[in-house]
Short mmCIF file of C-alpha atoms in Angstrom, two decimals:
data_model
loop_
_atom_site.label_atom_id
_atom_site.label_comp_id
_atom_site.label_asym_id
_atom_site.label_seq_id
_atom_site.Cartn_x
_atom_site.Cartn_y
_atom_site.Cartn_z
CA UNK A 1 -10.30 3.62 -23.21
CA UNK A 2 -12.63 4.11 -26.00
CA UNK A 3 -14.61 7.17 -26.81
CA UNK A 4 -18.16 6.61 -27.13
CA UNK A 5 -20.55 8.48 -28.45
CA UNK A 6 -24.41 8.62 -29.35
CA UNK A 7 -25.84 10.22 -32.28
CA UNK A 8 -29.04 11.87 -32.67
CA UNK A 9 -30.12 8.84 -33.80
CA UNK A 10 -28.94 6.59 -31.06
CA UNK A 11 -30.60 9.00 -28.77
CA UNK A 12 -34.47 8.69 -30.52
CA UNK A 13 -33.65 4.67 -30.66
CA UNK A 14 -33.11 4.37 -26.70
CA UNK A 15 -36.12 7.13 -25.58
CA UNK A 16 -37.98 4.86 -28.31
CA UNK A 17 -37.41 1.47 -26.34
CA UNK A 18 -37.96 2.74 -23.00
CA UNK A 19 -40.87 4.57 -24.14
CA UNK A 20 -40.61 8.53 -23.74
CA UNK A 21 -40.60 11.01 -26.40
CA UNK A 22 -37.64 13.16 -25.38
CA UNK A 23 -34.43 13.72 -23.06
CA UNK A 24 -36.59 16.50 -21.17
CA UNK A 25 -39.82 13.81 -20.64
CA UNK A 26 -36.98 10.90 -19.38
CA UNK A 27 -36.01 13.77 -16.58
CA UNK A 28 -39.13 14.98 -15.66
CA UNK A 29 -39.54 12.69 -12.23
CA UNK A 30 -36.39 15.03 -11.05
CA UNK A 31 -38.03 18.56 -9.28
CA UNK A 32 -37.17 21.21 -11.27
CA UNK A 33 -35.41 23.16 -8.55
CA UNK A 34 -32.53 20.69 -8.31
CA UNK A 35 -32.21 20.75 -12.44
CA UNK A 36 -29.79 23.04 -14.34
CA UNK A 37 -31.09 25.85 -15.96
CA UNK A 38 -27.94 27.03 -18.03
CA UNK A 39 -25.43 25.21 -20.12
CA UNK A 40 -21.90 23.65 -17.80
CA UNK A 41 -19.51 25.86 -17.08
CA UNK A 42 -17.23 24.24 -19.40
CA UNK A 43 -14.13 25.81 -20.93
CA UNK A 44 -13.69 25.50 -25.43
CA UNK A 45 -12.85 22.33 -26.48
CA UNK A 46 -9.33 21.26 -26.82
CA UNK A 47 -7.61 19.36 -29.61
CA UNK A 48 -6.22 16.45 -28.97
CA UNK A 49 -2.51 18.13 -29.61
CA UNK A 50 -3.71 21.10 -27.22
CA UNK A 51 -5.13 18.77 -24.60
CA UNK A 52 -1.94 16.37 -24.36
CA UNK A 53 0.03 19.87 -24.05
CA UNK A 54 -2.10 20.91 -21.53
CA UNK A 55 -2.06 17.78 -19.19
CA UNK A 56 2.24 17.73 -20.00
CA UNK A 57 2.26 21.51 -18.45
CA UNK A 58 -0.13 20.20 -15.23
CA UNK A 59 2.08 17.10 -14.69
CA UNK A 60 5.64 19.25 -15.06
CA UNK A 61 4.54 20.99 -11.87
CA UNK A 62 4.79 17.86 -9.84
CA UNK A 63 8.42 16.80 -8.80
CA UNK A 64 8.52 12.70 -9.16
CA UNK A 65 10.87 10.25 -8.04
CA UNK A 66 13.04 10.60 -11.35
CA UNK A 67 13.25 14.52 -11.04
CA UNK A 68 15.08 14.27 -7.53
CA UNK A 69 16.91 11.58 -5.71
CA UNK A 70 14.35 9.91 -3.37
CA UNK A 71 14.55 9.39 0.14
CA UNK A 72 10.93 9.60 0.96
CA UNK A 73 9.15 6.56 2.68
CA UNK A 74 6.05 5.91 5.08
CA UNK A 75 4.65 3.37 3.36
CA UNK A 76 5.81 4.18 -0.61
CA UNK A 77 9.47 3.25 -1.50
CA UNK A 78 11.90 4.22 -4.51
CA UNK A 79 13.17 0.70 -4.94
CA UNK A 80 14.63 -0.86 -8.15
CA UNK A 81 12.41 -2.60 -10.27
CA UNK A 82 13.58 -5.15 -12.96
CA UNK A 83 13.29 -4.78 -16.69
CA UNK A 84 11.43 -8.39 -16.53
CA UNK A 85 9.01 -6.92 -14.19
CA UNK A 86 7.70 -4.33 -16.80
CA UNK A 87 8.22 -6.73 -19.37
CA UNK A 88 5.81 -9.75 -17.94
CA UNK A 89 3.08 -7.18 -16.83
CA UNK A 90 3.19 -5.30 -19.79
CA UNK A 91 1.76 -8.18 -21.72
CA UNK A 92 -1.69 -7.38 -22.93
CA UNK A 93 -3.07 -10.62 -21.34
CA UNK A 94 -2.27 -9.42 -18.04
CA UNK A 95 -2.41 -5.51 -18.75
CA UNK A 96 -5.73 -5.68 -19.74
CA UNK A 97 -7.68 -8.26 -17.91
CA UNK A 98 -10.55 -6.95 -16.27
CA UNK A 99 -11.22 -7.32 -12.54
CA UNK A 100 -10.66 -11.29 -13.04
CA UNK A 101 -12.84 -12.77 -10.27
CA UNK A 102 -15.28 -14.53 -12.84
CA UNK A 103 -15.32 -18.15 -12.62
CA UNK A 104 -14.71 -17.95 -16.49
CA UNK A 105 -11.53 -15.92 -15.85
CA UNK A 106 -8.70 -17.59 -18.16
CA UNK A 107 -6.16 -20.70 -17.02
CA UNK A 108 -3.63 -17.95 -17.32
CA UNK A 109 -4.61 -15.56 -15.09
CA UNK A 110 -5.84 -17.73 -12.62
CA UNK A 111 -2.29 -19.67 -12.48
CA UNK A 112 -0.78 -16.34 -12.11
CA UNK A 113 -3.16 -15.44 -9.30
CA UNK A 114 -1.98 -19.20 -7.68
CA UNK A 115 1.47 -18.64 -8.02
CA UNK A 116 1.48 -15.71 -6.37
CA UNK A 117 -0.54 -16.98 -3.49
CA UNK A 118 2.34 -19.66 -3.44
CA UNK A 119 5.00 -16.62 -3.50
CA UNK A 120 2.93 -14.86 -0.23
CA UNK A 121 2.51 -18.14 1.84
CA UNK A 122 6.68 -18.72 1.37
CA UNK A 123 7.15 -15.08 1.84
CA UNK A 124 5.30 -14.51 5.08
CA UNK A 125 5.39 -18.17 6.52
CA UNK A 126 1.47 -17.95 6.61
CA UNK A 127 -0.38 -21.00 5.73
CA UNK A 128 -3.07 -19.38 3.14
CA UNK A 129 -3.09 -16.00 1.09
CA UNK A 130 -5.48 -14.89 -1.01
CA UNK A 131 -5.15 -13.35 -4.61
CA UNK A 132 -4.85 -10.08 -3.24
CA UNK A 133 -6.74 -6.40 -2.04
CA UNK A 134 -6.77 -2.93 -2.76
CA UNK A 135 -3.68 -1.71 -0.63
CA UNK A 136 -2.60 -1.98 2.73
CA UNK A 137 -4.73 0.57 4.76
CA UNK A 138 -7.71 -1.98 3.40
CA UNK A 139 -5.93 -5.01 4.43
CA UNK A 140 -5.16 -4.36 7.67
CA UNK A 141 -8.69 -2.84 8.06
CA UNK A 142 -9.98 -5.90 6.90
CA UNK A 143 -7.63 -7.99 8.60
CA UNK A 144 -9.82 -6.64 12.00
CA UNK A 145 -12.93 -7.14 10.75
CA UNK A 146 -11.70 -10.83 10.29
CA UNK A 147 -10.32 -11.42 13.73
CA UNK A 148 -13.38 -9.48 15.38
CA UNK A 149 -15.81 -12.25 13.10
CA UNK A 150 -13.83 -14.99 14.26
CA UNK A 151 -13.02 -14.33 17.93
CA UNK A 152 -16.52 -12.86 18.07
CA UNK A 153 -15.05 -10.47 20.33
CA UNK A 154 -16.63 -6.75 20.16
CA UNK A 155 -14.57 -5.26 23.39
CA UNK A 156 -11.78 -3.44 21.34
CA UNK A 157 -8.99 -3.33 19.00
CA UNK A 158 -5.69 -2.29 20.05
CA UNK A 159 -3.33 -0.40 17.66
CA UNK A 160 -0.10 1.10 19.04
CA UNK A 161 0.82 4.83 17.93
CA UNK A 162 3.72 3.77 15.84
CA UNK A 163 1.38 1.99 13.13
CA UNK A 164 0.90 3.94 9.87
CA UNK A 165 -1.38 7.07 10.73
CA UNK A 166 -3.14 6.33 7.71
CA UNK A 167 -4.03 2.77 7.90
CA UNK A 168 -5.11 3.66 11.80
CA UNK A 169 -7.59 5.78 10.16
CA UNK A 170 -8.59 3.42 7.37
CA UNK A 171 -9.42 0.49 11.19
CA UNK A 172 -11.24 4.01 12.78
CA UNK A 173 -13.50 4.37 9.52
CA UNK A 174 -14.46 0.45 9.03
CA UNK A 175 -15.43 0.23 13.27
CA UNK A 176 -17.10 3.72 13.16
CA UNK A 177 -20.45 2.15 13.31
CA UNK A 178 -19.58 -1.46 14.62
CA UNK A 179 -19.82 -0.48 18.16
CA UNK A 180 -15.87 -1.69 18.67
CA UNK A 181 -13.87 0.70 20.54
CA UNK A 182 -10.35 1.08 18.76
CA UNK A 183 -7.62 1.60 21.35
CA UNK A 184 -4.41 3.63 20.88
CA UNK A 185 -1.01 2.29 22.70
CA UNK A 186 0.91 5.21 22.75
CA UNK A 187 4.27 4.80 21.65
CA UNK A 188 6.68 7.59 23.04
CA UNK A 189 10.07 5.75 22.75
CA UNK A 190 9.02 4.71 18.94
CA UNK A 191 8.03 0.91 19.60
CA UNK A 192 5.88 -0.76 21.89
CA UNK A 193 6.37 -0.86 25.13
CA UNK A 194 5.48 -4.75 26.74
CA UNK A 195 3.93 -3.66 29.74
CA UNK A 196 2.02 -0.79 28.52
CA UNK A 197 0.35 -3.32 26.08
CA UNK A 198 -0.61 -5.78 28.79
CA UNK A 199 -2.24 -3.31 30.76
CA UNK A 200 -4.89 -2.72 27.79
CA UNK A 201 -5.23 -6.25 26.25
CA UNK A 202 -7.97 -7.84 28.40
CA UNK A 203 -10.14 -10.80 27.36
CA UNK A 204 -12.40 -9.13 25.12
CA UNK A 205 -9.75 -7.75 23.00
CA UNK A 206 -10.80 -9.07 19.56
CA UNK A 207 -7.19 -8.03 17.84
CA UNK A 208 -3.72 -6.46 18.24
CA UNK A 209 -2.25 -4.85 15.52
CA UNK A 210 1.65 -4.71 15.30
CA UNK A 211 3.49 -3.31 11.87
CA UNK A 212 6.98 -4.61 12.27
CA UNK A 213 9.39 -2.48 11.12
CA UNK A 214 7.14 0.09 12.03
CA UNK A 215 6.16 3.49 10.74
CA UNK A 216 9.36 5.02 12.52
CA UNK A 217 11.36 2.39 11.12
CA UNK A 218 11.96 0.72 14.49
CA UNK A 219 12.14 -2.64 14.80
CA UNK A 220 9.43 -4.39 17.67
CA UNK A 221 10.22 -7.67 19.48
CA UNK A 222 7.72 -9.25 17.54
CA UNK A 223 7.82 -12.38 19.87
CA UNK A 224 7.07 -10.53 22.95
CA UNK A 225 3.97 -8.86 21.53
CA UNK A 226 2.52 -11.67 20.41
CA UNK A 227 3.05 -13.77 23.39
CA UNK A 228 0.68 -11.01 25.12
CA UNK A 229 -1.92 -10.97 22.69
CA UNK A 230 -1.65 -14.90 22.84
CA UNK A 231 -2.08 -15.30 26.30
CA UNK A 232 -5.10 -12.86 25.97
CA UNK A 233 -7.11 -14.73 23.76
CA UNK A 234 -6.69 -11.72 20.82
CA UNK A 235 -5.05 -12.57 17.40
CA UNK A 236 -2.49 -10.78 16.16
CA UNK A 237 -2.14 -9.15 12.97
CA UNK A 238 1.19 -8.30 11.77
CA UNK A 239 1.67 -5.26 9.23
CA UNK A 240 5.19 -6.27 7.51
CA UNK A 241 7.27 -4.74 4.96
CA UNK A 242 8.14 -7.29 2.34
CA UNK A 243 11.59 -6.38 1.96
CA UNK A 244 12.50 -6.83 5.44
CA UNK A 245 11.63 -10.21 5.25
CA UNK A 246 14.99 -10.96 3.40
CA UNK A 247 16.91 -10.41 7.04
CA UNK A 248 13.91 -10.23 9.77
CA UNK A 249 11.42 -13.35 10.82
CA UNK A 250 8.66 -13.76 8.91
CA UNK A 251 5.09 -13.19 10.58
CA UNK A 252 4.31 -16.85 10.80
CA UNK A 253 7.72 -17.47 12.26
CA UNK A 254 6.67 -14.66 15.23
CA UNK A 255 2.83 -16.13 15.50
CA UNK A 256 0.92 -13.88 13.60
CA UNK A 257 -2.42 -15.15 12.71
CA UNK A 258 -3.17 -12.60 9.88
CA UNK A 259 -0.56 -11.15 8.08
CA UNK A 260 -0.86 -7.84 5.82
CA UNK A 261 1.45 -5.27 3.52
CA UNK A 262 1.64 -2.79 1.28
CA UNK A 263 3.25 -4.91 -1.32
CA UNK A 264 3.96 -1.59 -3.40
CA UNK A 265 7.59 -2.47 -2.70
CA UNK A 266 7.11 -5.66 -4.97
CA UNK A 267 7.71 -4.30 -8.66
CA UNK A 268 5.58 -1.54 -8.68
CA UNK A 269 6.52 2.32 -9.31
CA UNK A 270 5.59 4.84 -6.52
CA UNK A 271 3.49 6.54 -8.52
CA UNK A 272 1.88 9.25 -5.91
CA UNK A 273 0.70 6.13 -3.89
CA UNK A 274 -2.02 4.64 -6.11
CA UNK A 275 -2.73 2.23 -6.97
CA UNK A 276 -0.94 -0.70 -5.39
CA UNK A 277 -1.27 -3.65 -3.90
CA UNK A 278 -2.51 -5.24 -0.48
CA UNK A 279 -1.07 -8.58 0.58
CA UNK A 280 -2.94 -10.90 2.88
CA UNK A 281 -2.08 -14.22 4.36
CA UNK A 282 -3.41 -15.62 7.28
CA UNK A 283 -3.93 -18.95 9.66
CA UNK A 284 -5.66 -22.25 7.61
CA UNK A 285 -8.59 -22.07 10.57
CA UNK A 286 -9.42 -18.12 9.20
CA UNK A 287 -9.57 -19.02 5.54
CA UNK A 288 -13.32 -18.71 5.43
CA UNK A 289 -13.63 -15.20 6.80
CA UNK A 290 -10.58 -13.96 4.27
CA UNK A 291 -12.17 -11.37 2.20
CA UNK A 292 -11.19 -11.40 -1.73
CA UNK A 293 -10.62 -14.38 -3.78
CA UNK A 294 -8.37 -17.31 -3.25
CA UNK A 295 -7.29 -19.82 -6.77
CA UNK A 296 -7.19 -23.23 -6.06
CA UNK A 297 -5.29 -25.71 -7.75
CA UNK A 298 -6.79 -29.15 -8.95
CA UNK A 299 -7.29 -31.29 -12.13
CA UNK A 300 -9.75 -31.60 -15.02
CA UNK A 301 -11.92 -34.67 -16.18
CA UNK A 302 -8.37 -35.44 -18.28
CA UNK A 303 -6.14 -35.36 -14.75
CA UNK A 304 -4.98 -32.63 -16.31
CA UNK A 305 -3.73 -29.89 -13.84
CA UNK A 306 -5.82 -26.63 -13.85
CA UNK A 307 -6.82 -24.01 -11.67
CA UNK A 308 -9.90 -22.50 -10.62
CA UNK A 309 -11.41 -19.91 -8.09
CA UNK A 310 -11.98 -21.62 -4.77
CA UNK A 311 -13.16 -19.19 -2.57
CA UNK A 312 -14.65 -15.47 -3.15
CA UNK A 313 -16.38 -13.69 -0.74
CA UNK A 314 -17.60 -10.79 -3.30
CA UNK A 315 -21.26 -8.86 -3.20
CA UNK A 316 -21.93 -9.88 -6.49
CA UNK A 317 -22.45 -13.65 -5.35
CA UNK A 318 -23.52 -13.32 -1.79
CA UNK A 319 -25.86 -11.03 0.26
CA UNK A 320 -24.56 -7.56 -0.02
CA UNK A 321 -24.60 -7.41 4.08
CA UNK A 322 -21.82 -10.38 4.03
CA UNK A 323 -19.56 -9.08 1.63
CA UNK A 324 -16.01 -8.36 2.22
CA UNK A 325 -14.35 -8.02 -0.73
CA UNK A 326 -13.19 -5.51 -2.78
CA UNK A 327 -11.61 -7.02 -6.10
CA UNK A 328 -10.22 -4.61 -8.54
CA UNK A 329 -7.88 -4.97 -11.60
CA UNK A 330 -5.00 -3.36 -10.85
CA UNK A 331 -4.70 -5.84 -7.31
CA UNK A 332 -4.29 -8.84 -10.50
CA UNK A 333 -2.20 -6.78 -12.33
CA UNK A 334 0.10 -5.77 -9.47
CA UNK A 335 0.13 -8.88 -8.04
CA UNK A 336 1.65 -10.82 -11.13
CA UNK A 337 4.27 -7.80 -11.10
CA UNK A 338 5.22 -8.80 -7.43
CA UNK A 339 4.80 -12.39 -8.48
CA UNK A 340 7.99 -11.53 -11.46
CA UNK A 341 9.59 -9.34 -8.94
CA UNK A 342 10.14 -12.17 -6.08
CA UNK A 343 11.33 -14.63 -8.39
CA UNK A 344 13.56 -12.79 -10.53
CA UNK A 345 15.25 -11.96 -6.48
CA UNK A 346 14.40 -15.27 -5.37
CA UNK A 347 15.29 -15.58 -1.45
CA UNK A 348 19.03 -14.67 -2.25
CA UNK A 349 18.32 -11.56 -4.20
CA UNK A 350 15.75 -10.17 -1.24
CA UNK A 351 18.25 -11.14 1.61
CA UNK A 352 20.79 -9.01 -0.53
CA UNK A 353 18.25 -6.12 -1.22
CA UNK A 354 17.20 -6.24 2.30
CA UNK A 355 20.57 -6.13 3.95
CA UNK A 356 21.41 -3.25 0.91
CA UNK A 357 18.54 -1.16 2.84
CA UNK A 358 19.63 -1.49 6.34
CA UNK A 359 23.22 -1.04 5.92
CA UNK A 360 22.80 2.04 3.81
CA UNK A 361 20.08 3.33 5.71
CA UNK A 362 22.22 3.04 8.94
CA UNK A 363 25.18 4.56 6.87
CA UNK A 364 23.56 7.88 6.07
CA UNK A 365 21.81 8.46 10.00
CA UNK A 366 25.36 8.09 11.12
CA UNK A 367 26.76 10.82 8.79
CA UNK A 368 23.60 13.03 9.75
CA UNK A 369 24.25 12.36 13.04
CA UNK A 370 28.24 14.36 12.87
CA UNK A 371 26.14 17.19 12.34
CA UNK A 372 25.57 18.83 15.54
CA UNK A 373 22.29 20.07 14.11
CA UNK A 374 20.89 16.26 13.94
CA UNK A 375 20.23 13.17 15.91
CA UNK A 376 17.80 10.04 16.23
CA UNK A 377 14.31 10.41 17.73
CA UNK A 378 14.78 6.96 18.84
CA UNK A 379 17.30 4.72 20.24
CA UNK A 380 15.72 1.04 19.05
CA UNK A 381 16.99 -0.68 16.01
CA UNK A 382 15.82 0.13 12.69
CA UNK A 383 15.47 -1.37 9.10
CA UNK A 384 15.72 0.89 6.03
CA UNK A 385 13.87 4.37 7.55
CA UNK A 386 14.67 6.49 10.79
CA UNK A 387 13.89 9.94 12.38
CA UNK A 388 16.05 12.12 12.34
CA UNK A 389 15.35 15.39 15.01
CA UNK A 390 16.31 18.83 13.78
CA UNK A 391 17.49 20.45 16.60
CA UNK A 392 16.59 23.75 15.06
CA UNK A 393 13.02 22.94 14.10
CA UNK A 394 12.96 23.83 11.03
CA UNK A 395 11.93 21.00 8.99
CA UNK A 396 9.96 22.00 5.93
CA UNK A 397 12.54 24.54 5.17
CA UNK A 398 15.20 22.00 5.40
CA UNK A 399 12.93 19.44 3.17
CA UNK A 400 12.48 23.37 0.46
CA UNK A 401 16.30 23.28 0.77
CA UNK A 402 16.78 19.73 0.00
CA UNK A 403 14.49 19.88 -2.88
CA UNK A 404 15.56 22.64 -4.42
CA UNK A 405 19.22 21.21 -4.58
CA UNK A 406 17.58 18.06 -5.80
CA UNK A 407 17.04 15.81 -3.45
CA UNK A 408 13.73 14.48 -1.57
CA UNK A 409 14.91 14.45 1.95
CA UNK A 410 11.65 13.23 4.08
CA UNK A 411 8.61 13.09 5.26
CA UNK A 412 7.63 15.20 7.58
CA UNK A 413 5.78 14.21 10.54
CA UNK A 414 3.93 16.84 12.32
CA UNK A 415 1.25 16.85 10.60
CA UNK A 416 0.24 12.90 12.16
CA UNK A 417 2.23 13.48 14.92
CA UNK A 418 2.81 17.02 16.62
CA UNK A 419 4.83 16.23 19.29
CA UNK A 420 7.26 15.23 16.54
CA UNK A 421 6.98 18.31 14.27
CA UNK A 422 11.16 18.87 14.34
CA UNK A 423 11.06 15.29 12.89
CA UNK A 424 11.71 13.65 9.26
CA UNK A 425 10.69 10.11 8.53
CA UNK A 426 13.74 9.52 6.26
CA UNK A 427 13.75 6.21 4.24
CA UNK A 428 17.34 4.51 2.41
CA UNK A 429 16.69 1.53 -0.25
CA UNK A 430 19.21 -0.48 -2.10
CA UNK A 431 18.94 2.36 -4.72
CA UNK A 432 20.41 5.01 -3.27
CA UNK A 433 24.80 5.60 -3.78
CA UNK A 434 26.83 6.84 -1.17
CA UNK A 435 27.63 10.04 -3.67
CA UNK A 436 23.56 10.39 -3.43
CA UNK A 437 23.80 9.95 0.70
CA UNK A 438 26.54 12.54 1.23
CA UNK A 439 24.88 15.03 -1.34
CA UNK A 440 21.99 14.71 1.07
CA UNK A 441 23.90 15.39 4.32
CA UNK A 442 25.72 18.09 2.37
CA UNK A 443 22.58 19.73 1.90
CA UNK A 444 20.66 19.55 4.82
CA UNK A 445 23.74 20.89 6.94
CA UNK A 446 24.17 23.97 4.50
CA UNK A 447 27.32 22.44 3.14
CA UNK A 448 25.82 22.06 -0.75
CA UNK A 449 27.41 23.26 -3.64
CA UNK A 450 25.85 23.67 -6.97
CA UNK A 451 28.69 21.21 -8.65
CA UNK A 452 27.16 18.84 -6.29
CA UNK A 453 23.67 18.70 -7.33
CA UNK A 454 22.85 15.11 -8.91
CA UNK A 455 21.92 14.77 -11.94
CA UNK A 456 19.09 11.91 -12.68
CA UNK A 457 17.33 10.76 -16.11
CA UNK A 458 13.90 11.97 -16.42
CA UNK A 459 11.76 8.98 -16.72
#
């Protein structure tokens, strides 16, 4: 970004056309108690050499992904991402497109945004995405606004334990003030339990959420769950991981009627969790309550094909009190890089990646699991993440000990879920080596040696 500056003479020009004398006349609606009567508290300027040294030393206290091997999950995953990937979106024409929801926004851009609505529908067996959202706390969040609009149902929303604590937060915040009460299924054997559901869906239930695998890493009988919020009248919204999709049914295969994700897992780096990229598809019947942008494809006054922006439900074009959107660059950008990311894999390469994650993934719980120290929180199937119960309680100092011999072994939950504080959320993708597993096990059950700490390019 460009530095900008005004001189003394910019200054006099733009008091001059708005017709005050001074900086201190333009301020002088503002009481005088709430103005500051001493210069900012500002340290010397830097150069730019000192600054960039001081911002390396700040970012060399962090520990990334490239520092340690990475077994850390929740919603954030160390997967490969192909040279193409950075290749395609590094191209200026999609790097540095602003926020392309104008109706002038280029043919480019707005096939890119169409093909990967194309990718999403094919991915998640939905009949209509849209160009995409901020992440996927504000998908699913808007994904209940949109089934409470449509089934114009304001009894509740019903979210089981086991969905990301986060994004249940992100649904609490959006119905703080709608007057729709926002029930919690608890979840004590890690999924959802069928009966326990049907006792709290009732015919004013607007929406049930399910993320399948969920935040354990369990996978739900999809099928069952929807059939209940079927026969109740609710839609359901499914929260998927787009990897799993390579071995597990798709949400439109299940019956979801509004499909969300993360799609952070699609070609983009983890990057501290920001920014990334929400996915939404739902049901053809919805499409006019689907909040961002959706590209259309037609032809011109030649019959040439073309594309154009068919729906946007954005404050800029509508009353501010029916808005829904919230279109930002880096959901184009990201969503051309999971555009090149699916079809570089195509449906082979995500089956393979997919079936990479759960067989690894289900190779290292095992080998935790000899340790007499270790076993599963949960007994139901999972995908590519699992707890894992220290017996001993004492996670965060096996997570310091992990670290410290170089690897990232989990996240912790206590701190969403207490009655799971001797629990790690531990998370296996197609990345990881069995040299990498076993140097993991080795530490956690006070087996490491320093020979055996990994050694990983810096990147």
């Amino acid at each position: 970004m460009p530095y900008l500056y005004n001189t003394p003479e910019d200054q006099e020009a733009m008091l001059a056309a708005i017709g005050v004398q001074s900086i201190e006349e333009l301020f002088e609606p503002i009481p005088g108690e709430l103005k500051l009567a001493r210069p900012l508290a500002l340290p010397p300027a830097l150069s730019e050499l000192e600054l960039d040294q001081h911002l390396a030393e700040l970012a060399s206290k962090n520990t990334h992904a490239g520092q340690a091997v990475c077994f850390l999950g929740g919603g954030s995953y160390d997967h490969h991402i192909p040279a193409v990937v950075d290749a395609i979106g590094g191209r200026s024409e999609f790097y540095t497109s602003y926020t392309p929801y104008q109706a002038e926004a280029s043919q480019g851009n707005l096939q890119a945004m169409f093909e990967y609505q194309s990718l999403i529908c094919r991915l998640t067996g939905m009949e209509v995405s849209n160009s995409s959202l901020y992440d996927g706390a504000s998908s699913t969040a808007e994904a209940v606004l949109m089934a409470i609009s449509s089934s114009r149902r304001t009894g509740n929303v019903v979210v089981p334990s086991n969905l990301h604590p986060e994004y249940r937060q992100t649904i609490a915040t959006y119905l703080k003030n709608l007057g729709v009460e926002l029930v919690t299924l608890p979840c004590p054997a890690g999924v959802i339990d069928a009966d326990e559901l049907a006792s709290v869906v009732n015919d004013q239930t607007a929406a049930v959420v399910l993320q399948q695998p969920n935040f354990f890493g369990c996978v739900e009988d999809a099928e069952a769950v929807a059939k209940t919020a079927s026969e109740a009248g609710a839609l359901l919204i499914s929260v998927f991981d787009p990897i799993s999709l390579g071995i597990l049914k798709r949400p439109g295969d299940y019956g979801a009627n509004i499909a969300v994700a993360e799609g952070q897992s699609l070609g983009t780096p983890m990057h501290y969790g920001g920014p990334v990229l929400g996915i939404m598809a739902c049901d053809e019947k919805l499409v006019r309550r689907m909040p961002g942008r959706i590209v259309g494809e037609t032809t011109d006054r030649r019959g040439n094909r073309c594309f154009v922006l068919t729906l946007q439900t954005r404050e800029q074009h509508i009353r501010r009190d029916k808005a829904t959107s919230n279109v930002c660059s880096n959901q184009a950008l990201f969503a051309v890089r999971a555009s090149v990311y699916l079809s570089q894999l195509g449906p082979q390469g995500l089956k393979e990646t997919a079936n990479l994650c759960l067989q690894k993934s289900h190779y290292l719980a095992d080998q935790l699991c000899q340790h007499e120290r270790f076993s599963l929180a949960f007994t139901a199937s999972t995908f590519k993440e699992f707890v894992i119960r220290d017996a001993e309680g004492q996670v965060d100092e096996l997570v310091k000990t992990a670290l410290d011999a170089g690897y990232m072994a989990g996240v912790p939950l206590g701190a969403w879920y207490p009655e799971l504080n001797d629990c790690l959320l531990v998370a296996v993708t197609e990345k990881r080596t069995k040299a990498e597993m076993d140097g993991l096990v080795a530490a956690l059950s006070g087996k490491h040696s320093d020979e055996s700490t990994p050694t990983l390019a810096v990147s």
